[in-house]
Amino acid sequence: MKTALIALLLLTAAPALAASAPKSSPIDTPVLALKPGEWIWDAEIAPSGPMLVVVNLSTQRAYAYRNGVRIGATTISSGKSSKATPTGVFTILQKNKDHKSNLYDSAPMPYMQRLTWDGIAMHAGNLPGYPASHGCIRLPLEFSKKLFDTSSMGMTVVVTAKGDKTLIEPEMVTDNALLAPLSATGTAADPRSDSLTGQEVSRWEPEKSPEGPVTIVLSTGSKRIVVYRNGVIIGRSRIGVAPGFDIGTRAAQFAGRDAAGVAKWVYLGVPGYEARKGQNVEQDAIKQVTIPPQFYAQMRSVVGEGTTLLATNGGMVEGSTGKGQTVLESDR
């Protein structure tokens, strides 16, 4: 009886591994609506390109971007007040999916990605819904697996908090933001920078990133289309949208051209819209959006195998909740 009681106490004392949701929430779920342990992930939206992770300590959320486009978002648990998580710009120094803590009684830290040599890392862990770690950034187990498999040594991780004036990046750390491009030098950039002027219809600058994977983001809410190549914006344009047209959330991949040279696109099965996977994008939907002819021709020149398209009725950067996810202001 005594042995059984001791065993029971040991079991209840053991820390629970990440209260992790077993699968992704729908891709258009507002990030702040995620409950502890919930997450969003779909790497098909941008299957290749440079990666960036942004951690917002104020909202206890983290975001994964590839090729300038958000492919994941999650709840986290960062350092408590007595052992706060440091802010700054870090790179992944070490990866170990079976790591055990050197500082805290060999506590398991699955899918560890080290940010500093003095004990700060991202890893799977318990997620109570508030800061509770000894400085590390805890992630849901399933999300940490996906991030571990997708990231690489040297990947940039930006950690920031409300009121932190030491970084230039916080402006882009906006809940529900779909975009976080890189600059031509490979540093994090604000997608609102270098916006179209009042007189500009479009801008095309392929020389900013001469080669690499292409991702196109279209927003009917902002009436903008943005083209990324290797994480850098190489083109942006105003678009026309048919009155009352609600595109929802759609993600598609280029599937070649027909005999007449018209591009064919097929849907990706993003979370919440799995039934669409492999279906052709409807021409009726395509006709609801008007792209300036010159910009369309320029964009056509970079569309090819592996190109993906993310369309949303919301926006792409700051000031958004739910449906109205605004990233690029429509008057810019």
CSV table of C-alpha atoms in Angstrom, one decimal:
chain,number,residue,atom,x,y,z
A,1,MET,CA,0.0,0.0,0.0
A,2,LYS,CA,2.8,2.3,1.0
A,3,THR,CA,4.7,1.5,-2.3
A,4,ALA,CA,1.5,2.2,-4.3
A,5,LEU,CA,1.1,5.6,-2.6
A,6,ILE,CA,4.7,6.6,-3.3
A,7,ALA,CA,4.3,5.6,-6.9
A,8,LEU,CA,1.1,7.7,-7.2
A,9,LEU,CA,2.8,10.7,-5.6
A,10,LEU,CA,5.7,10.4,-8.0
A,11,LEU,CA,3.3,10.3,-11.0
A,12,THR,CA,1.4,13.3,-9.9
A,13,ALA,CA,4.6,15.3,-9.2
A,14,ALA,CA,6.0,14.7,-12.7
A,15,PRO,CA,5.6,17.7,-15.0
A,16,ALA,CA,3.1,17.2,-17.8
A,17,LEU,CA,4.5,17.5,-21.3
A,18,ALA,CA,2.9,20.2,-23.4
A,19,ALA,CA,-0.8,20.4,-23.3
A,20,SER,CA,-0.6,20.2,-27.0
A,21,ALA,CA,-3.5,20.1,-29.4
A,22,PRO,CA,-3.1,17.0,-31.6
A,23,LYS,CA,-3.6,19.0,-34.9
A,24,SER,CA,-3.6,22.5,-36.3
A,25,SER,CA,-6.5,24.9,-35.8
A,26,PRO,CA,-8.0,26.2,-39.0
A,27,ILE,CA,-5.6,28.5,-40.8
A,28,ASP,CA,-7.7,31.6,-40.5
A,29,THR,CA,-8.3,31.3,-36.8
A,30,PRO,CA,-7.4,34.6,-35.1
A,31,VAL,CA,-4.1,33.9,-33.3
A,32,LEU,CA,-5.2,35.6,-30.1
A,33,ALA,CA,-8.2,33.3,-30.0
A,34,LEU,CA,-5.9,30.2,-29.6
A,35,LYS,CA,-6.2,28.5,-26.2
A,36,PRO,CA,-3.1,27.3,-24.4
A,37,GLY,CA,-1.6,24.4,-26.3
A,38,GLU,CA,-3.3,25.3,-29.6
A,39,TRP,CA,-1.5,26.2,-32.8
A,40,ILE,CA,-1.7,26.8,-36.5
A,41,TRP,CA,0.6,25.2,-39.1
A,42,ASP,CA,0.8,24.7,-42.8
A,43,ALA,CA,4.2,24.7,-44.5
A,44,GLU,CA,2.7,24.0,-47.9
A,45,ILE,CA,1.8,27.7,-48.2
A,46,ALA,CA,5.5,28.4,-48.6
A,47,PRO,CA,7.3,25.1,-49.2
A,48,SER,CA,10.7,26.6,-49.4
A,49,GLY,CA,12.6,29.8,-48.7
A,50,PRO,CA,14.4,31.5,-45.7
A,51,MET,CA,12.7,31.2,-42.3
A,52,LEU,CA,12.2,33.6,-39.5
A,53,VAL,CA,10.5,33.0,-36.0
A,54,VAL,CA,9.1,35.9,-34.1
A,55,VAL,CA,8.2,35.5,-30.4
A,56,ASN,CA,5.9,38.0,-28.7
A,57,LEU,CA,6.3,37.8,-24.9
A,58,SER,CA,3.5,40.2,-24.3
A,59,THR,CA,0.8,38.1,-25.9
A,60,GLN,CA,2.5,34.7,-25.3
A,61,ARG,CA,2.5,33.9,-29.0
A,62,ALA,CA,5.1,32.8,-31.5
A,63,TYR,CA,5.0,33.0,-35.3
A,64,ALA,CA,6.9,31.1,-38.0
A,65,TYR,CA,7.5,32.7,-41.4
A,66,ARG,CA,8.9,31.2,-44.5
A,67,ASN,CA,9.6,33.1,-47.7
A,68,GLY,CA,8.1,36.1,-46.0
A,69,VAL,CA,4.7,34.4,-45.3
A,70,ARG,CA,3.4,33.1,-42.1
A,71,ILE,CA,3.2,29.3,-42.1
A,72,GLY,CA,2.7,28.8,-38.3
A,73,ALA,CA,1.5,30.5,-35.1
A,74,THR,CA,1.2,29.1,-31.6
A,75,THR,CA,0.6,29.8,-28.0
A,76,ILE,CA,3.8,29.7,-25.8
A,77,SER,CA,4.9,29.9,-22.2
A,78,SER,CA,8.0,32.0,-21.6
A,79,GLY,CA,10.1,32.9,-18.5
A,80,LYS,CA,8.3,33.9,-15.3
A,81,SER,CA,9.2,37.3,-13.7
A,82,SER,CA,12.0,35.8,-11.6
A,83,LYS,CA,13.7,34.3,-14.7
A,84,ALA,CA,12.5,36.4,-17.6
A,85,THR,CA,13.1,35.4,-21.2
A,86,PRO,CA,15.6,37.9,-22.7
A,87,THR,CA,14.5,39.9,-25.7
A,88,GLY,CA,16.7,40.4,-28.8
A,89,VAL,CA,17.6,38.9,-32.1
A,90,PHE,CA,19.0,35.4,-31.8
A,91,THR,CA,20.1,32.5,-34.1
A,92,ILE,CA,19.7,28.8,-33.6
A,93,LEU,CA,23.0,27.6,-32.1
A,94,GLN,CA,22.1,23.9,-31.5
A,95,LYS,CA,19.3,21.4,-32.2
A,96,ASN,CA,18.6,18.3,-30.2
A,97,LYS,CA,15.2,16.5,-30.3
A,98,ASP,CA,16.0,14.4,-27.2
A,99,HIS,CA,17.7,17.1,-25.0
A,100,LYS,CA,17.6,17.1,-21.2
A,101,SER,CA,18.3,20.1,-19.1
A,102,ASN,CA,21.9,20.6,-17.8
A,103,LEU,CA,20.6,23.1,-15.2
A,104,TYR,CA,17.3,21.6,-13.9
A,105,ASP,CA,17.7,18.0,-12.8
A,106,SER,CA,17.8,16.6,-16.4
A,107,ALA,CA,14.3,17.8,-17.1
A,108,PRO,CA,13.2,16.8,-20.6
A,109,MET,CA,13.3,19.5,-23.2
A,110,PRO,CA,12.1,17.7,-26.4
A,111,TYR,CA,12.8,19.3,-29.8
A,112,MET,CA,15.2,21.8,-28.2
A,113,GLN,CA,16.5,24.6,-30.4
A,114,ARG,CA,19.1,26.6,-28.4
A,115,LEU,CA,19.1,30.4,-28.5
A,116,THR,CA,21.9,31.1,-26.0
A,117,TRP,CA,24.7,29.1,-24.4
A,118,ASP,CA,23.5,30.0,-20.9
A,119,GLY,CA,20.3,28.0,-21.1
A,120,ILE,CA,17.7,29.8,-23.2
A,121,ALA,CA,16.0,27.7,-25.9
A,122,MET,CA,12.7,26.9,-27.6
A,123,HIS,CA,11.4,23.4,-26.8
A,124,ALA,CA,8.2,21.4,-26.1
A,125,GLY,CA,6.9,21.9,-22.6
A,126,ASN,CA,4.0,22.5,-20.3
A,127,LEU,CA,1.7,25.4,-21.4
A,128,PRO,CA,-0.4,26.7,-18.5
A,129,GLY,CA,-1.5,29.9,-20.4
A,130,TYR,CA,1.0,32.3,-18.8
A,131,PRO,CA,4.8,32.8,-18.3
A,132,ALA,CA,6.0,29.8,-16.2
A,133,SER,CA,9.4,28.7,-17.5
A,134,HIS,CA,12.9,29.4,-16.2
A,135,GLY,CA,13.6,31.6,-19.3
A,136,CYS,CA,13.0,29.1,-22.1
A,137,ILE,CA,10.2,29.4,-24.7
A,138,ARG,CA,7.9,26.4,-24.3
A,139,LEU,CA,5.9,25.3,-27.3
A,140,PRO,CA,3.1,22.8,-27.9
A,141,LEU,CA,4.6,19.3,-28.6
A,142,GLU,CA,3.3,18.9,-32.1
A,143,PHE,CA,4.1,22.4,-33.1
A,144,SER,CA,7.7,22.0,-31.8
A,145,LYS,CA,8.1,18.9,-33.8
A,146,LYS,CA,7.1,20.6,-37.0
A,147,LEU,CA,9.2,23.7,-36.3
A,148,PHE,CA,12.2,21.5,-35.4
A,149,ASP,CA,11.9,19.6,-38.7
A,150,THR,CA,11.5,22.8,-40.8
A,151,SER,CA,14.1,25.1,-39.2
A,152,SER,CA,17.8,25.0,-39.7
A,153,MET,CA,20.9,25.9,-37.7
A,154,GLY,CA,21.5,29.7,-37.9
A,155,MET,CA,17.7,30.5,-38.4
A,156,THR,CA,16.9,34.0,-37.0
A,157,VAL,CA,14.6,34.2,-33.9
A,158,VAL,CA,13.3,37.6,-32.9
A,159,VAL,CA,12.1,37.8,-29.2
A,160,THR,CA,10.3,41.0,-28.2
A,161,ALA,CA,7.8,42.4,-25.7
A,162,LYS,CA,5.4,45.4,-25.6
A,163,GLY,CA,7.3,48.6,-24.9
A,164,ASP,CA,10.7,47.1,-25.9
A,165,LYS,CA,12.4,49.9,-27.8
A,166,THR,CA,15.7,48.1,-28.3
A,167,LEU,CA,14.6,46.4,-31.5
A,168,ILE,CA,13.4,47.7,-34.8
A,169,GLU,CA,11.4,44.5,-35.4
A,170,PRO,CA,8.5,44.9,-32.9
A,171,GLU,CA,6.4,46.8,-35.4
A,172,MET,CA,6.0,43.7,-37.4
A,173,VAL,CA,5.2,41.5,-34.4
A,174,THR,CA,1.4,41.9,-34.8
A,175,ASP,CA,-1.0,39.2,-33.9
A,176,ASN,CA,-2.6,37.8,-37.0
A,177,ALA,CA,0.1,39.3,-39.3
A,178,LEU,CA,0.4,37.1,-42.4
A,179,LEU,CA,3.7,38.7,-43.6
A,180,ALA,CA,7.2,39.2,-42.2
A,181,PRO,CA,9.5,39.7,-45.2
A,182,LEU,CA,13.3,39.8,-45.1
A,183,SER,CA,15.3,42.8,-46.4
A,184,ALA,CA,17.8,42.4,-49.3
A,185,THR,CA,20.5,41.9,-46.7
A,186,GLY,CA,18.7,39.1,-45.0
A,187,THR,CA,17.5,40.9,-41.9
A,188,ALA,CA,13.8,41.2,-40.8
A,189,ALA,CA,11.8,43.9,-42.5
A,190,ASP,CA,8.5,45.6,-41.9
A,191,PRO,CA,6.1,44.7,-44.7
A,192,ARG,CA,4.6,48.2,-44.5
A,193,SER,CA,7.9,49.8,-45.4
A,194,ASP,CA,8.4,51.1,-48.9
A,195,SER,CA,4.6,51.1,-49.6
A,196,LEU,CA,3.2,52.3,-52.8
A,197,THR,CA,2.9,56.1,-53.0
A,198,GLY,CA,-0.4,57.8,-53.8
A,199,GLN,CA,0.4,57.9,-57.5
A,200,GLU,CA,1.8,54.4,-57.9
A,201,VAL,CA,-0.3,51.6,-59.3
A,202,SER,CA,2.4,49.0,-59.0
A,203,ARG,CA,6.1,48.5,-58.4
A,204,TRP,CA,8.3,45.7,-59.8
A,205,GLU,CA,11.9,45.3,-58.4
A,206,PRO,CA,13.1,41.7,-59.3
A,207,GLU,CA,16.7,42.8,-58.8
A,208,LYS,CA,16.1,42.9,-55.1
A,209,SER,CA,16.1,39.1,-55.1
A,210,PRO,CA,17.2,37.7,-58.4
A,211,GLU,CA,16.4,34.0,-57.7
A,212,GLY,CA,14.7,31.7,-55.3
A,213,PRO,CA,11.2,30.4,-54.4
A,214,VAL,CA,8.2,32.6,-55.2
A,215,THR,CA,5.1,33.1,-53.0
A,216,ILE,CA,2.3,35.5,-53.9
A,217,VAL,CA,-0.1,37.0,-51.4
A,218,LEU,CA,-3.4,38.6,-52.5
A,219,SER,CA,-5.6,40.5,-50.1
A,220,THR,CA,-9.1,41.6,-51.3
A,221,GLY,CA,-9.5,43.5,-48.0
A,222,SER,CA,-6.4,45.7,-48.6
A,223,LYS,CA,-6.8,45.5,-52.4
A,224,ARG,CA,-3.2,44.6,-52.8
A,225,ILE,CA,-1.1,41.8,-54.3
A,226,VAL,CA,2.5,41.2,-53.1
A,227,VAL,CA,5.2,39.0,-54.7
A,228,TYR,CA,8.0,37.4,-52.6
A,229,ARG,CA,11.1,35.8,-53.9
A,230,ASN,CA,13.4,34.1,-51.4
A,231,GLY,CA,11.7,36.1,-48.6
A,232,VAL,CA,12.1,39.5,-50.2
A,233,ILE,CA,9.3,41.6,-51.7
A,234,ILE,CA,10.1,42.0,-55.4
A,235,GLY,CA,6.7,43.4,-56.5
A,236,ARG,CA,3.5,44.9,-55.2
A,237,SER,CA,0.4,46.3,-56.9
A,238,ARG,CA,-3.1,47.6,-56.3
A,239,ILE,CA,-5.9,45.3,-57.5
A,240,GLY,CA,-9.5,45.7,-58.3
A,241,VAL,CA,-12.1,43.6,-56.4
A,242,ALA,CA,-15.7,43.0,-57.5
A,243,PRO,CA,-18.2,44.6,-55.1
A,244,GLY,CA,-19.2,42.2,-52.4
A,245,PHE,CA,-16.7,39.6,-53.3
A,246,ASP,CA,-15.5,37.6,-50.2
A,247,ILE,CA,-12.6,35.4,-51.1
A,248,GLY,CA,-12.3,33.9,-47.6
A,249,THR,CA,-9.0,32.1,-47.2
A,250,ARG,CA,-7.6,30.1,-50.2
A,251,ALA,CA,-4.1,28.7,-50.8
A,252,ALA,CA,-3.1,27.2,-54.1
A,253,GLN,CA,-0.1,26.0,-56.1
A,254,PHE,CA,0.9,26.6,-59.7
A,255,ALA,CA,0.1,23.5,-61.8
A,256,GLY,CA,1.4,24.5,-65.2
A,257,ARG,CA,-0.4,26.2,-68.2
A,258,ASP,CA,-3.0,25.0,-70.6
A,259,ALA,CA,-2.6,25.0,-74.4
A,260,ALA,CA,-3.5,28.7,-74.5
A,261,GLY,CA,-0.8,29.6,-72.0
A,262,VAL,CA,-3.3,30.3,-69.2
A,263,ALA,CA,-2.0,29.4,-65.7
A,264,LYS,CA,-3.7,26.6,-63.8
A,265,TRP,CA,-3.8,26.6,-60.0
A,266,VAL,CA,-4.9,23.8,-57.7
A,267,TYR,CA,-5.9,24.2,-54.1
A,268,LEU,CA,-3.7,23.2,-51.2
A,269,GLY,CA,-5.4,21.4,-48.3
A,270,VAL,CA,-4.7,24.0,-45.6
A,271,PRO,CA,-6.1,23.4,-42.1
A,272,GLY,CA,-9.8,24.0,-42.0
A,273,TYR,CA,-10.1,23.6,-45.8
A,274,GLU,CA,-8.8,20.1,-46.4
A,275,ALA,CA,-11.6,19.1,-48.7
A,276,ARG,CA,-10.3,21.6,-51.3
A,277,LYS,CA,-7.0,19.8,-51.8
A,278,GLY,CA,-6.2,19.1,-55.4
A,279,GLN,CA,-9.3,20.8,-56.8
A,280,ASN,CA,-8.8,23.4,-59.6
A,281,VAL,CA,-9.2,27.0,-58.5
A,282,GLU,CA,-12.5,28.3,-59.9
A,283,GLN,CA,-12.3,30.7,-62.9
A,284,ASP,CA,-15.3,32.5,-61.4
A,285,ALA,CA,-13.3,33.4,-58.4
A,286,ILE,CA,-10.3,34.5,-60.4
A,287,LYS,CA,-12.4,36.8,-62.5
A,288,GLN,CA,-13.5,38.7,-59.4
A,289,VAL,CA,-10.0,40.2,-59.0
A,290,THR,CA,-8.5,42.6,-61.6
A,291,ILE,CA,-4.7,42.9,-61.8
A,292,PRO,CA,-3.1,45.7,-63.8
A,293,PRO,CA,-2.0,44.2,-67.2
A,294,GLN,CA,1.6,45.4,-66.9
A,295,PHE,CA,2.0,44.0,-63.4
A,296,TYR,CA,0.3,40.7,-64.4
A,297,ALA,CA,2.9,40.3,-67.2
A,298,GLN,CA,5.8,41.0,-64.8
A,299,MET,CA,4.4,38.6,-62.2
A,300,ARG,CA,3.8,35.9,-64.9
A,301,SER,CA,7.6,36.0,-65.7
A,302,VAL,CA,8.4,34.6,-62.2
A,303,VAL,CA,5.6,32.2,-61.7
A,304,GLY,CA,6.7,28.6,-62.2
A,305,GLU,CA,7.1,25.2,-60.6
A,306,GLY,CA,6.7,25.5,-56.8
A,307,THR,CA,5.0,28.9,-56.9
A,308,THR,CA,2.3,29.2,-54.3
A,309,LEU,CA,-0.6,31.7,-53.8
A,310,LEU,CA,-2.3,32.7,-50.6
A,311,ALA,CA,-5.5,34.7,-50.9
A,312,THR,CA,-7.4,36.3,-48.1
A,313,ASN,CA,-10.2,38.6,-47.6
A,314,GLY,CA,-8.3,40.1,-44.6
A,315,GLY,CA,-5.1,42.1,-44.8
A,316,MET,CA,-1.6,41.1,-44.2
A,317,VAL,CA,0.0,43.2,-41.4
A,318,GLU,CA,-1.0,45.2,-38.3
A,319,GLY,CA,-4.2,46.2,-36.7
A,320,SER,CA,-6.2,43.1,-37.4
A,321,THR,CA,-8.5,40.8,-35.7
A,322,GLY,CA,-10.5,38.0,-37.2
A,323,LYS,CA,-11.7,38.8,-40.7
A,324,GLY,CA,-10.1,42.2,-41.0
A,325,GLN,CA,-6.5,41.2,-40.9
A,326,THR,CA,-4.9,44.3,-42.2
A,327,VAL,CA,-1.3,44.2,-43.2
A,328,LEU,CA,-1.0,46.7,-46.1
A,329,GLU,CA,-3.2,49.8,-45.8
A,330,SER,CA,-5.4,50.3,-48.9
A,331,ASP,CA,-4.5,54.0,-49.2
A,332,ARG,CA,-0.8,53.3,-49.7
